[in-house]
Coordinates of C-alpha atoms in Angstrom, one line a residue:
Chain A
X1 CA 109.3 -73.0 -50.1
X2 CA 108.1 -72.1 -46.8
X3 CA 106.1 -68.7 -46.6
X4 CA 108.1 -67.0 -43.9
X5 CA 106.0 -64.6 -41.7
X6 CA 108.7 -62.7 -39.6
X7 CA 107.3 -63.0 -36.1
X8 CA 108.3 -59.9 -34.6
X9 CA 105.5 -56.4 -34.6
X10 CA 106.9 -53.5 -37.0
X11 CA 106.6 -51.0 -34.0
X12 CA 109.3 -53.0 -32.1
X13 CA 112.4 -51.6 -31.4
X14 CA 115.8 -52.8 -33.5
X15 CA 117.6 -53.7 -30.3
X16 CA 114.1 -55.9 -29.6
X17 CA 114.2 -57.5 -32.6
X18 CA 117.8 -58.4 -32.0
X19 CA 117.5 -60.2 -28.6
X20 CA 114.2 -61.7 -30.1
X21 CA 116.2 -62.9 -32.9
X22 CA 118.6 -65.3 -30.8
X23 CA 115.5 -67.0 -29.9
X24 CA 113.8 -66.5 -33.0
X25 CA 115.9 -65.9 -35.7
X26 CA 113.0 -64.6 -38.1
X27 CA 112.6 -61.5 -35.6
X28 CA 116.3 -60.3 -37.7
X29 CA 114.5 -60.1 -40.7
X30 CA 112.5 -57.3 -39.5
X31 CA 115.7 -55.3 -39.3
X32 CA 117.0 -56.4 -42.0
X33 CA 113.9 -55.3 -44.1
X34 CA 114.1 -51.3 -41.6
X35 CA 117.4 -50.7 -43.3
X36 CA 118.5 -52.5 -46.3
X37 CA 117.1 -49.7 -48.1
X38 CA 119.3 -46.8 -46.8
X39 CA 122.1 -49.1 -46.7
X40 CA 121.7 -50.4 -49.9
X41 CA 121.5 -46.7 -51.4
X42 CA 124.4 -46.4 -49.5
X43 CA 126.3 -48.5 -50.4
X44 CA 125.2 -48.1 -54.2
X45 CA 126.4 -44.6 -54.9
X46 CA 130.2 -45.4 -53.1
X47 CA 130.5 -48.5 -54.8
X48 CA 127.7 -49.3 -57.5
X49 CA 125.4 -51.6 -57.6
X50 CA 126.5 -55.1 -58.1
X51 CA 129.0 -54.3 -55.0
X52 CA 126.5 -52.9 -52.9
X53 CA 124.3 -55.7 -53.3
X54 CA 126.9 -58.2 -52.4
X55 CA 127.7 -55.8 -49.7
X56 CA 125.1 -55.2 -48.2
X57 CA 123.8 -58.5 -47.9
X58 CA 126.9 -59.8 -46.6
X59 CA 126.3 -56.9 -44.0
X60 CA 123.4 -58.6 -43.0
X61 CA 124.7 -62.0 -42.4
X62 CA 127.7 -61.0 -40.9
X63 CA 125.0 -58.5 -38.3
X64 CA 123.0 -61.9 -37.9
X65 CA 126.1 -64.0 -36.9
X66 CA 127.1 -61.2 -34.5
X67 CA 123.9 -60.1 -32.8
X68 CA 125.1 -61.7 -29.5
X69 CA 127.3 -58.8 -29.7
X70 CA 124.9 -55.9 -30.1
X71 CA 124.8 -53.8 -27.8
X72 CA 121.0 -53.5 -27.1
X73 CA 121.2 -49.9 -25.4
X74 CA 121.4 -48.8 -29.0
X75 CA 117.5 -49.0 -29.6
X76 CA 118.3 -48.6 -33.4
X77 CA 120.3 -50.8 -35.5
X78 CA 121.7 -48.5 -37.9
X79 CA 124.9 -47.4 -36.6
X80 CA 125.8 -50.8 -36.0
X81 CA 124.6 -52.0 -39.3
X82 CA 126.8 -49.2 -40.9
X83 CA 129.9 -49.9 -39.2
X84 CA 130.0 -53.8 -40.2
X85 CA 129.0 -52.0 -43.6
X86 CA 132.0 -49.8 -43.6
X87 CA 134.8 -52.7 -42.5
X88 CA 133.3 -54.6 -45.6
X89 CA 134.0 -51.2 -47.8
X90 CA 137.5 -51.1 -46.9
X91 CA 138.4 -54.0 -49.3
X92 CA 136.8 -52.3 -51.8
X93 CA 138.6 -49.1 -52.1
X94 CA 139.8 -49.6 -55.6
X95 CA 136.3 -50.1 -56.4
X96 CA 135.3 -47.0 -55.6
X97 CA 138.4 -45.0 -56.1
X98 CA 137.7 -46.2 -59.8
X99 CA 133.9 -45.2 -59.7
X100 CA 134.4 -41.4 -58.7
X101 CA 137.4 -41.3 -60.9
X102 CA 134.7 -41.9 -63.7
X103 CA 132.2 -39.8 -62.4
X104 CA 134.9 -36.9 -62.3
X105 CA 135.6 -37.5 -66.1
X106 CA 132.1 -37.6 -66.8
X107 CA 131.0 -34.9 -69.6
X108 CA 128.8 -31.5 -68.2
X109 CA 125.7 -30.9 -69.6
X110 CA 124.9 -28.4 -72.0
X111 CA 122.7 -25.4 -69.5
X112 CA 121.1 -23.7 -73.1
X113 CA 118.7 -27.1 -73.0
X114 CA 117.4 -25.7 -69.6
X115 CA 114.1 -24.4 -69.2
X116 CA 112.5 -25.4 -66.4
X117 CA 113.0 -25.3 -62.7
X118 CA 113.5 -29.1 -62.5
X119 CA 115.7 -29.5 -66.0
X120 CA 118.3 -26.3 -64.2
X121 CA 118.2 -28.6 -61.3
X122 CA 119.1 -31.5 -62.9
X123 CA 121.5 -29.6 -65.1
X124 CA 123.2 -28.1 -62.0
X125 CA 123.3 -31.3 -60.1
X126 CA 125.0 -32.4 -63.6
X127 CA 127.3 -29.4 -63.3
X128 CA 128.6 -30.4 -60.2
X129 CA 128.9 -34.1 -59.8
X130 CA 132.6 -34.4 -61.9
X131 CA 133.8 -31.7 -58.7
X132 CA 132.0 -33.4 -56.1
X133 CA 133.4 -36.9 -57.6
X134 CA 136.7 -35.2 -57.5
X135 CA 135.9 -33.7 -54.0
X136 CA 135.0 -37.0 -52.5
X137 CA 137.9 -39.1 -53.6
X138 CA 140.3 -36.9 -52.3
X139 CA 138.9 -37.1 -48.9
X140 CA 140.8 -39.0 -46.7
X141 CA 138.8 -42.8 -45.6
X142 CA 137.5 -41.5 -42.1
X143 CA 136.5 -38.1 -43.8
X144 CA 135.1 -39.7 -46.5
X145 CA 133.1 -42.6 -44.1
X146 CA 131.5 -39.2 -42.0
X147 CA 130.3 -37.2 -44.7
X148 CA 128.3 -39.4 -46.5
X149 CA 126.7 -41.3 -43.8
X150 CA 126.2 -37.5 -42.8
X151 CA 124.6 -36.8 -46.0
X152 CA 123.7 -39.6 -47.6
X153 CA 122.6 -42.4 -44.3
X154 CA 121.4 -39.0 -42.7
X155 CA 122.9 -40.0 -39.4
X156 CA 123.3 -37.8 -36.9
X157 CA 127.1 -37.2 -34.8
X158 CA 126.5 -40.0 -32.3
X159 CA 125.4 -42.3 -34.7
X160 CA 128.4 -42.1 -37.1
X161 CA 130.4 -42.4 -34.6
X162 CA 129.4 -45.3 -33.0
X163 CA 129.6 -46.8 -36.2
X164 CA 133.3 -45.6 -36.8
X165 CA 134.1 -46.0 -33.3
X166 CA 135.3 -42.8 -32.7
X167 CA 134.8 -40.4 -30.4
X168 CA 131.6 -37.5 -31.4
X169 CA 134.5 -35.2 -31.3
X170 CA 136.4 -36.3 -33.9
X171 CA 133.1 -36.6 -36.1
X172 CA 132.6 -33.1 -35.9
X173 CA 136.3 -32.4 -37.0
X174 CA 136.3 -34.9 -40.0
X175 CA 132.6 -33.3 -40.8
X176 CA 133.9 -29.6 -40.7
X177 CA 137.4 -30.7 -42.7
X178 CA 135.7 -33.1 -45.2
X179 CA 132.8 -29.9 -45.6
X180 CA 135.4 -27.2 -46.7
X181 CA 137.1 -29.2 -49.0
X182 CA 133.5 -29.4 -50.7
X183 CA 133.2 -26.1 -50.5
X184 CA 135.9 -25.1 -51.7
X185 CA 135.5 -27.4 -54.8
X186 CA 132.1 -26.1 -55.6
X187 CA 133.1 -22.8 -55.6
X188 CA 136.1 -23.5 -57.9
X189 CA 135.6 -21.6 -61.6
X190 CA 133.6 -24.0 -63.9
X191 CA 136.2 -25.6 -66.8
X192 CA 135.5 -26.1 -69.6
X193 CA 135.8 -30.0 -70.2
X194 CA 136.4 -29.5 -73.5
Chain B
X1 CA 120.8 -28.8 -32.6
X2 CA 120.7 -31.2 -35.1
X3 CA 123.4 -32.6 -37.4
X4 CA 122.2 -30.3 -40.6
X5 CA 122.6 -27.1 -39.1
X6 CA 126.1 -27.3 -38.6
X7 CA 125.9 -27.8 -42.4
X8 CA 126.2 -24.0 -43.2
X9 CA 126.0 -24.2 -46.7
X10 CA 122.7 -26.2 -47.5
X11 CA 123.1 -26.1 -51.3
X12 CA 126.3 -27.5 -50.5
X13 CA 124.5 -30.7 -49.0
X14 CA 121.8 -30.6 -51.1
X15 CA 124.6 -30.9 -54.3
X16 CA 126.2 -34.0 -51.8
X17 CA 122.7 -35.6 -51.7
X18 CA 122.2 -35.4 -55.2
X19 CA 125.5 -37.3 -56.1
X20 CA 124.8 -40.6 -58.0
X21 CA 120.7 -40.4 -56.5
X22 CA 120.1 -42.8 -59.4
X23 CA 122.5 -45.5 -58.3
X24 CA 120.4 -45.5 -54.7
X25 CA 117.0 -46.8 -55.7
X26 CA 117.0 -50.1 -56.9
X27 CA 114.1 -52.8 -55.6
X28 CA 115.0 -55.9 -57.3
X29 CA 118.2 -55.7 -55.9
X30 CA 116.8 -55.1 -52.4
X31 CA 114.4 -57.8 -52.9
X32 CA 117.8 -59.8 -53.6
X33 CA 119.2 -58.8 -50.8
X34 CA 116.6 -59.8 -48.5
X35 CA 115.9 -63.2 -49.9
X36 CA 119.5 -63.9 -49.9
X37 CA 119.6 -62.5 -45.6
X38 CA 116.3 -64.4 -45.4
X39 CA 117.9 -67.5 -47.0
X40 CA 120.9 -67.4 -44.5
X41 CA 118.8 -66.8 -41.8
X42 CA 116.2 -69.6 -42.9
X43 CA 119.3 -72.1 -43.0
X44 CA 120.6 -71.1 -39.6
X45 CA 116.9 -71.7 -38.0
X46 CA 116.6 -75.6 -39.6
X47 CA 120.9 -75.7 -37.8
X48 CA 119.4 -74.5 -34.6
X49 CA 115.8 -76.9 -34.5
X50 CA 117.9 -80.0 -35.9
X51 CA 120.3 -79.2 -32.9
X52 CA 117.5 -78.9 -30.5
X53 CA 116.3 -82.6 -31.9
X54 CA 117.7 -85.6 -29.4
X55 CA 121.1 -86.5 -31.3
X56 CA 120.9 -90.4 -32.3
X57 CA 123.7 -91.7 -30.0
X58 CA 125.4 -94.1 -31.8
X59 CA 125.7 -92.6 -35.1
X60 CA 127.3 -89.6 -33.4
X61 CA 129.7 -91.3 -31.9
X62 CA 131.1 -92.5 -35.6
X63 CA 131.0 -89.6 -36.5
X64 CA 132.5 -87.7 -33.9
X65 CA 135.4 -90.6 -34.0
X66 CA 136.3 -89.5 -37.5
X67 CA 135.9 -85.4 -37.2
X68 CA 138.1 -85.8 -34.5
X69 CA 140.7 -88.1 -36.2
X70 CA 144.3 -86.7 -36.0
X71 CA 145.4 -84.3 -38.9
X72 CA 148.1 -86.9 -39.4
X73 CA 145.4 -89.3 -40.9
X74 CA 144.0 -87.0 -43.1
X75 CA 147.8 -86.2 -44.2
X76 CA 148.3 -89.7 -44.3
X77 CA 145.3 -90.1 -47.2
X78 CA 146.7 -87.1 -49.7
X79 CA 150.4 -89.1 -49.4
X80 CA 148.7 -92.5 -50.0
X81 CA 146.5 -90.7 -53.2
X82 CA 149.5 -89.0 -54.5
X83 CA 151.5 -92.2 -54.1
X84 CA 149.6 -94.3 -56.5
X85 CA 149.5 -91.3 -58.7
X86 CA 150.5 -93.6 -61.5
X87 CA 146.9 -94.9 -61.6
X88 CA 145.7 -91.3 -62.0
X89 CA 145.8 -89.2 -65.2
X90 CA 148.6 -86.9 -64.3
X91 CA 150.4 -86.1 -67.7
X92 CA 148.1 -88.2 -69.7
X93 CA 146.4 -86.7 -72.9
X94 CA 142.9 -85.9 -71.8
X95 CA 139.6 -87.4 -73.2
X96 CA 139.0 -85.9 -76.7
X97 CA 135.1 -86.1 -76.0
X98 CA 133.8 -82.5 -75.8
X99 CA 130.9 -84.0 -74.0
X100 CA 130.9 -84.0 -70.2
X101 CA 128.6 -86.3 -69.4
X102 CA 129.5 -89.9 -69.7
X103 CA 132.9 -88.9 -68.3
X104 CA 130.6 -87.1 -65.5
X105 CA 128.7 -90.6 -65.2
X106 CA 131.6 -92.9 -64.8
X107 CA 133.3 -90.5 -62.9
X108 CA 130.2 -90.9 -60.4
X109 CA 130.3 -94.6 -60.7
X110 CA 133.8 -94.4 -59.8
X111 CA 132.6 -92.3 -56.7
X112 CA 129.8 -94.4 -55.6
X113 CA 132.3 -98.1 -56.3
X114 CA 135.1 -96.5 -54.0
X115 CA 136.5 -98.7 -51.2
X116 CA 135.0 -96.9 -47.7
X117 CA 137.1 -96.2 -45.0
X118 CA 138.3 -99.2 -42.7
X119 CA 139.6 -98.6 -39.3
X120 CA 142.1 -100.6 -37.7
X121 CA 141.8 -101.6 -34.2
X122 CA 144.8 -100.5 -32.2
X123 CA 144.9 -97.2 -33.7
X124 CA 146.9 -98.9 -36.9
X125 CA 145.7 -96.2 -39.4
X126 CA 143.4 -96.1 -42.7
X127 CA 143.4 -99.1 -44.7
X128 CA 143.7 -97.5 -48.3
X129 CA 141.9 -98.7 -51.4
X130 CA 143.2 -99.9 -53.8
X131 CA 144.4 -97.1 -55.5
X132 CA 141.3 -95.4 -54.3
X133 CA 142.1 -92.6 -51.7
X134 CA 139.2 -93.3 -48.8
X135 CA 136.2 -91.5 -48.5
X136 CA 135.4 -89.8 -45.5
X137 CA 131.9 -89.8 -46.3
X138 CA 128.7 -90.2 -43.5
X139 CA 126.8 -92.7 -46.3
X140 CA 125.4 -96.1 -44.5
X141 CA 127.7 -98.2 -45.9
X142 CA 130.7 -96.2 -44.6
X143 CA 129.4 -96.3 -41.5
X144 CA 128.9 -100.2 -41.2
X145 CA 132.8 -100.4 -42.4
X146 CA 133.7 -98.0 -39.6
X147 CA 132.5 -99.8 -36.8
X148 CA 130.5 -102.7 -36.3
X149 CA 127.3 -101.6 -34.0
X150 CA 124.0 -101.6 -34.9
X151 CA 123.3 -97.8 -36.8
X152 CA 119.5 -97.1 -36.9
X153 CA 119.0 -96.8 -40.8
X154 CA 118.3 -93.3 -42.5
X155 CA 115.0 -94.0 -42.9
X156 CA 114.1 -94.0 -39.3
X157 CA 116.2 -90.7 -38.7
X158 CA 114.7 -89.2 -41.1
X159 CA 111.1 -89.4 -40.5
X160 CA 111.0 -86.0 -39.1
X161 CA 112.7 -84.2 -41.6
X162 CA 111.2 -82.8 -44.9
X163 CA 113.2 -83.1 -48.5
X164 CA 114.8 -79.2 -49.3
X165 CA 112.7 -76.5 -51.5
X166 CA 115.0 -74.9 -54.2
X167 CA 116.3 -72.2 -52.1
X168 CA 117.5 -74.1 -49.3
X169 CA 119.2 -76.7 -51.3
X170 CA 121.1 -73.7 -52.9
X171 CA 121.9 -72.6 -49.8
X172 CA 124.7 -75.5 -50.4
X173 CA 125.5 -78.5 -47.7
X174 CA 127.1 -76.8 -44.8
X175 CA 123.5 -74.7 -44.6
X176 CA 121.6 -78.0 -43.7
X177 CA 121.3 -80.3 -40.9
X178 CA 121.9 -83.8 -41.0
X179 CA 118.6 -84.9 -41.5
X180 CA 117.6 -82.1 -44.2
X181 CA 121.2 -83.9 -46.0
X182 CA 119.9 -87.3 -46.0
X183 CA 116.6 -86.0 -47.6
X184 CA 118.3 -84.4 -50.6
X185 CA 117.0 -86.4 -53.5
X186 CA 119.9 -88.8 -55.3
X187 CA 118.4 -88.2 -58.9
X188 CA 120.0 -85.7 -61.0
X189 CA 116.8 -84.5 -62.9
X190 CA 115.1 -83.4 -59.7
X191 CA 118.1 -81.5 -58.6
X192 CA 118.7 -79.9 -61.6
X193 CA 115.0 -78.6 -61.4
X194 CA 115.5 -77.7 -58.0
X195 CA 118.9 -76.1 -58.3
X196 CA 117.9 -73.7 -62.0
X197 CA 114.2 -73.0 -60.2
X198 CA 116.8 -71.3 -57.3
X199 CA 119.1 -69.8 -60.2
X200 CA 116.3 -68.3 -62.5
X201 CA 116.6 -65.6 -59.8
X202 CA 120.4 -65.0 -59.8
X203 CA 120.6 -61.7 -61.2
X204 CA 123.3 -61.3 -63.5
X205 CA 124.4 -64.0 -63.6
X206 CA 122.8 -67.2 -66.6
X207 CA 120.5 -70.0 -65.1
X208 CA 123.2 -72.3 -64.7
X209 CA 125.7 -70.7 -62.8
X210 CA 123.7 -71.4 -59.7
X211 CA 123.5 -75.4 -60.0
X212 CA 127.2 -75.7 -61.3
X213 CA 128.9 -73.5 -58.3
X214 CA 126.3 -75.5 -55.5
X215 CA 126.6 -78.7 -57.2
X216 CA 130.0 -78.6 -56.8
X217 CA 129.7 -77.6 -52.7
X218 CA 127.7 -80.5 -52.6
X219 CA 130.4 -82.9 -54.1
X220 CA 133.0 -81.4 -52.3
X221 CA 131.3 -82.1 -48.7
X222 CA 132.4 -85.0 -46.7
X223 CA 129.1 -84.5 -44.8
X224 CA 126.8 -85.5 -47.9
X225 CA 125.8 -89.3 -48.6
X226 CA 127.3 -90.8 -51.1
X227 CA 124.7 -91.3 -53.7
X228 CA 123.8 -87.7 -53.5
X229 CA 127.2 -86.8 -54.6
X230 CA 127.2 -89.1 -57.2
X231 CA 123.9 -87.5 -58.4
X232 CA 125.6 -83.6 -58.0
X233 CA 127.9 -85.2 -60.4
X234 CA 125.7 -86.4 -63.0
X235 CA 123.8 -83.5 -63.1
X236 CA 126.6 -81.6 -64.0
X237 CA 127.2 -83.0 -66.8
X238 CA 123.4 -82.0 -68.1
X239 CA 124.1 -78.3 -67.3
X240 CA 124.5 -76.1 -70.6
X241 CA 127.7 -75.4 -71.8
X242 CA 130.3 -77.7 -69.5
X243 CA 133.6 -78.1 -70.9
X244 CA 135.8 -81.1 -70.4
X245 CA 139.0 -79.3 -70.3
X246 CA 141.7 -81.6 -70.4
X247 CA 144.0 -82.9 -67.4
X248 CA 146.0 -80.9 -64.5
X249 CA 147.4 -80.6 -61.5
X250 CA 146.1 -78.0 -58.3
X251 CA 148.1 -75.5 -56.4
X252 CA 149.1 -78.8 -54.4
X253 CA 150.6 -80.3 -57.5
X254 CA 147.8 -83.2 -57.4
X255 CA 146.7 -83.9 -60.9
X256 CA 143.1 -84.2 -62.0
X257 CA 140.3 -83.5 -64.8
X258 CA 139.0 -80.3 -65.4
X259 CA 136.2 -79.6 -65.4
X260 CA 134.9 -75.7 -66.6
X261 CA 131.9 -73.5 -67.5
X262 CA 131.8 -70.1 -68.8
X263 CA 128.6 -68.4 -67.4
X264 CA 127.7 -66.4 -70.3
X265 CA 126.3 -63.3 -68.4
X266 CA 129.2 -62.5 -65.7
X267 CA 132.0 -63.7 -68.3
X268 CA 133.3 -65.5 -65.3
X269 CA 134.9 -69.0 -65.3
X270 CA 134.1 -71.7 -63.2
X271 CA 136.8 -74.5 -63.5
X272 CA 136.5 -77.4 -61.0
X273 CA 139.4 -80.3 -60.7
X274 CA 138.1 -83.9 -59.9
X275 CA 139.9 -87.0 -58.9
X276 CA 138.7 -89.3 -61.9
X277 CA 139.1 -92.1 -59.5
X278 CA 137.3 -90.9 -57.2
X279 CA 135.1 -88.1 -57.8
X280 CA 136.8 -86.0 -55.2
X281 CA 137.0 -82.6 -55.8
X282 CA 140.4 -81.6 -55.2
X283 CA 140.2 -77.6 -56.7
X284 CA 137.8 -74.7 -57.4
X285 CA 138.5 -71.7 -58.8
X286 CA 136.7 -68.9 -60.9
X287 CA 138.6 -66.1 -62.7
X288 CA 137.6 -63.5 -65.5
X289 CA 137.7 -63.7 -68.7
X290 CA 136.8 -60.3 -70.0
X291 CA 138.4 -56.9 -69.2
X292 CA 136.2 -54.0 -67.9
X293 CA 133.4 -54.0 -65.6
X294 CA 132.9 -52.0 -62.6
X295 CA 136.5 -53.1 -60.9
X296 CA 138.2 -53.1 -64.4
X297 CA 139.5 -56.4 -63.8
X298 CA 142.0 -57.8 -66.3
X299 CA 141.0 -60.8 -68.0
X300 CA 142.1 -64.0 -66.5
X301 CA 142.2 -62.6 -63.0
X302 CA 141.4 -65.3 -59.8
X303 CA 138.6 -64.3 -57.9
X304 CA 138.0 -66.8 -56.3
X305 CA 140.2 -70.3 -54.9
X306 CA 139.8 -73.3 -52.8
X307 CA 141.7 -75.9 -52.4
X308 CA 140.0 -79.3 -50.8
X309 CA 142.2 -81.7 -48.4
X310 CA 140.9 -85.5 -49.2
X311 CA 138.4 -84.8 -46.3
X312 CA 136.6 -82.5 -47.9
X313 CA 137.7 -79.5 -46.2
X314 CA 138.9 -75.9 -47.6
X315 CA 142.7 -75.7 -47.2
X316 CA 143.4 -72.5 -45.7
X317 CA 145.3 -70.4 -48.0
X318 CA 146.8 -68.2 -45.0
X319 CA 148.6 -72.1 -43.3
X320 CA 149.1 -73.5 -46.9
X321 CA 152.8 -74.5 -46.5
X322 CA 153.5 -74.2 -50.3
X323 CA 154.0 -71.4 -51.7
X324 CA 153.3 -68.8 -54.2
X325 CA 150.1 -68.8 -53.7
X326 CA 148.0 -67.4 -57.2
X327 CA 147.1 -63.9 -56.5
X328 CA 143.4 -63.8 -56.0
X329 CA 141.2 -60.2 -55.8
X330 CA 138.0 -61.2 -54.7
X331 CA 136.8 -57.8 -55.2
X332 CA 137.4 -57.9 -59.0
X333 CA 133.8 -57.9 -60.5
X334 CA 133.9 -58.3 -64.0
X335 CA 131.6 -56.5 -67.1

């Protein structure tokens, strides 16, 4: 098989790549390799892993078809990446509905095995993934889509929504409704799962 | 300001950014992922320089005759096929052998003995067969039988191009250009190398999934010579663990030989129907056949279905004019 060098300079702009890319297709892979790791992570912990892989490289192929389309005043691909990304995750709901449906069943750890800093950590993050899984699911799609690119993509307002095509607005709005309903499940009284 | 410090509570986020951190790292599966991108993008660069190459004139103009033949043709073939379906197998008991491949073999001699197309001056329409259904295929010998000019042969054409690797044969027919397709090696052996070299990376999925699903791509493509078909065929029948599963009929009611492999990692079924005659594939279709997994999928759930017009191409679920179509959940992913 051919050794591919991609042609295109690390330090080179996403929207660069891009127009470089309809000339020189390797350029995408440059992009490609910038963000399949965020997305991938992404898309792992909605979805799980043998989705997110599928997903995310059908992301990719579906962004490569489409670069004529990008919108190069968007110097990073992310946003764009994300909102092919998100389309995709929409036939997958089930999927994922079913995933945080488990994680919310999931067993809590027992704290007396705690004795370091990083085992109470571990034991609290633990503690409160069943809520957050509970939390999350019963977000609404769009509320759901902002938060965890918020928290998990670390995008900032702009960029989520120019990958939900929304107005910034309306981010900040599904950001502060989808963060109470966190709150407020965090701060409910630990059950006992037993 | 930035995003995080509207985000009062920061052992709120930092409980949200713990959520499922395992699941996030995983690099073999983002090594996958880019050499599956890369092998797209690989496929799509050969496309563009084959494009950029001076067409050969005449042996486009063939070609573009019979992509651009009316539907009513095409139609035409599936009534004639189904018209002599007495000579097919439809409602006959099914070969007893458990072994695939000397009904794989024969099959492929069928294929590569089948009566090419013949066109009739004056528009008069497709001169059928026997009861062979014609083959739209782009081999030489088709082409001589379609018109009578003078083709340049293959080996001329295809001085400039180089024989596949592994990965870009995988990448399945409608991935390379013509001259890449007339490279592609007519002996089964080397493609089986080829084709389990690309699968011994397929994660999740056993060594010969890969060959059996592109193999079939291969036989299904109008696009591909002839011989090469022939040789996706035999090969098939030396993958591990092929069934001969008996006779039936597609969504379109044409009968035809099953042929099936479970892939022993997925628990997925791949079940292929083929034309006997012929060697045309007329079905694909892959379902479960375990419970669980991540999408809980029921056993015996369609994930995936196409249905092949005597041309070669997908018939489009969405037009199909019969109906009820199986229910198919791509998304289904099985244990």
């Amino acid at each position: 098989m051919d050794v591919v060098h991609d042609a295109a300079p690390t330090e080179s702009t996403d929207a660069t790549l891009i127009v470089d890319s309809l000339k020189n297709p390797r350029a995408f892979m440059t992009v490609v390799q910038r963000h399949q790791r965020v997305l991938y992570g992404y898309l792992a912990r909605r979805v799980g892993p043998d989705l997110a892989e599928d997903i995310a490289a059908e992301t990719f192929t579906r962004a490569y078809a489409q670069r004529k389309r990008f919108d190069p005043a968007w110097s990073d691909a992310r946003p764009w990446l994300f909102g092919i990304a998100s389309n995709l995750l929409r036939t997958h709901a089930r999927s994922e509905s079913r995933r945080l449906r488990a994680y919310a069943r999931a067993a809590q750890p027992d704290h007396a095995t705690a004795e370091d800093d990083r085992a109470v950590a571990r034991a609290d993050a633990e503690l409160t993934a069943p809520r957050l899984a509970a939390a999350i699911e019963s977000l609404s799609e769009g509320d759901r889509d902002a938060l965890l690119m918020f928290a998990w993509a670390d995008m900032g307002y702009d960029e989520i929504a120019a990958a939900l095509d929304i107005p910034t607005g309306t981010v900040r709005s599904r950001l502060n409704r989808a963060r109470r309903l966190v709150q407020a499940s965090l701060a409910e009284p630990e059950r006992n799962p037993s | 300001m930035t995003p995080h410090d509207d985000f009062h509570d920061a052992h709120d986020l930092a409980a949200l950014r713990s959520f499922a951190i395992e699941d996030a790292v995983d690099e073999d599966r983002i090594t996958a992922i880019e050499q599956r991108v890369r092998t797209h993008v690989l496929a799509d660069e050969a496309r563009r320089r084959a494009r950029l190459r001076p067409a050969p004139r005449r042996r486009t103009w063939w070609r573009t005759a019979l992509r651009q033949a009316p539907v009513a043709i095409v139609s035409a073939f599936i009534v004639v096929g189904l018209s002599f379906s007495g000579g097919t197998p439809g409602g006959e008991p099914a070969s007893a052998s458990t072994d695939a491949a000397p009904f794989l073999n024969e099959t492929a001699a069928n294929m590569m003995s089948e009566q090419p197309i013949g066109v009739v001056s004056g528009g008069g329409g497709p001169v059928g067969g026997g009861t062979a259904a014609p083959d739209a295929s782009n081999s030489g010998a088709i082409a001589t039988n379609v018109v009578t000019i003078d083709i340049p042969s293959p080996d001329a054409e295809d001085q400039l191009a180089e024989a596949p690797d592994s990965q870009t044969l995988a990448a399945g027919p409608d991935a390379l250009p013509d001259e890449t397709l007339n490279t592609v090696p007519a002996n089964e052996s080397q493609l089986l190398q080829l084709l389990r070299e690309a699968g011994s990376s397929n994660q999740g999925r056993d060594v010969d999934y890969l060959p059996f699903r592109v193999a079939a791509s291969y036989v299904a493509s109008p696009n591909v010579p002839v011989e090469v078909r022939a040789a996706f065929l035999r090969m098939i029948g030396q993958l591990d663990g092929i069934d001969l599963g008996g006779t039936s009929s597609d969504v379109v009611g044409r009968p035809g030989t099953v042929i099936a492999r479970l892939d022993t990692e997925s628990g997925i079924r791949q079940q292929y129907l083929l034309n006997p005659d012929n060697g045309r594939l007329l079905e694909h279709r892959e379902f479960t056949t375990t419970g669980g997994g991540i999408g809980s999928c029921p056993a015996g759930m369609i994930i995936a279905l196409e249905v092949f017009d005597d041309s070669g191409v997908v018939v489009d679920p969405q037009s199909a004019p019969w109906a009820p179509w199986p229910v198919v959940d791509p998304s289904c992913t099985p244990a």
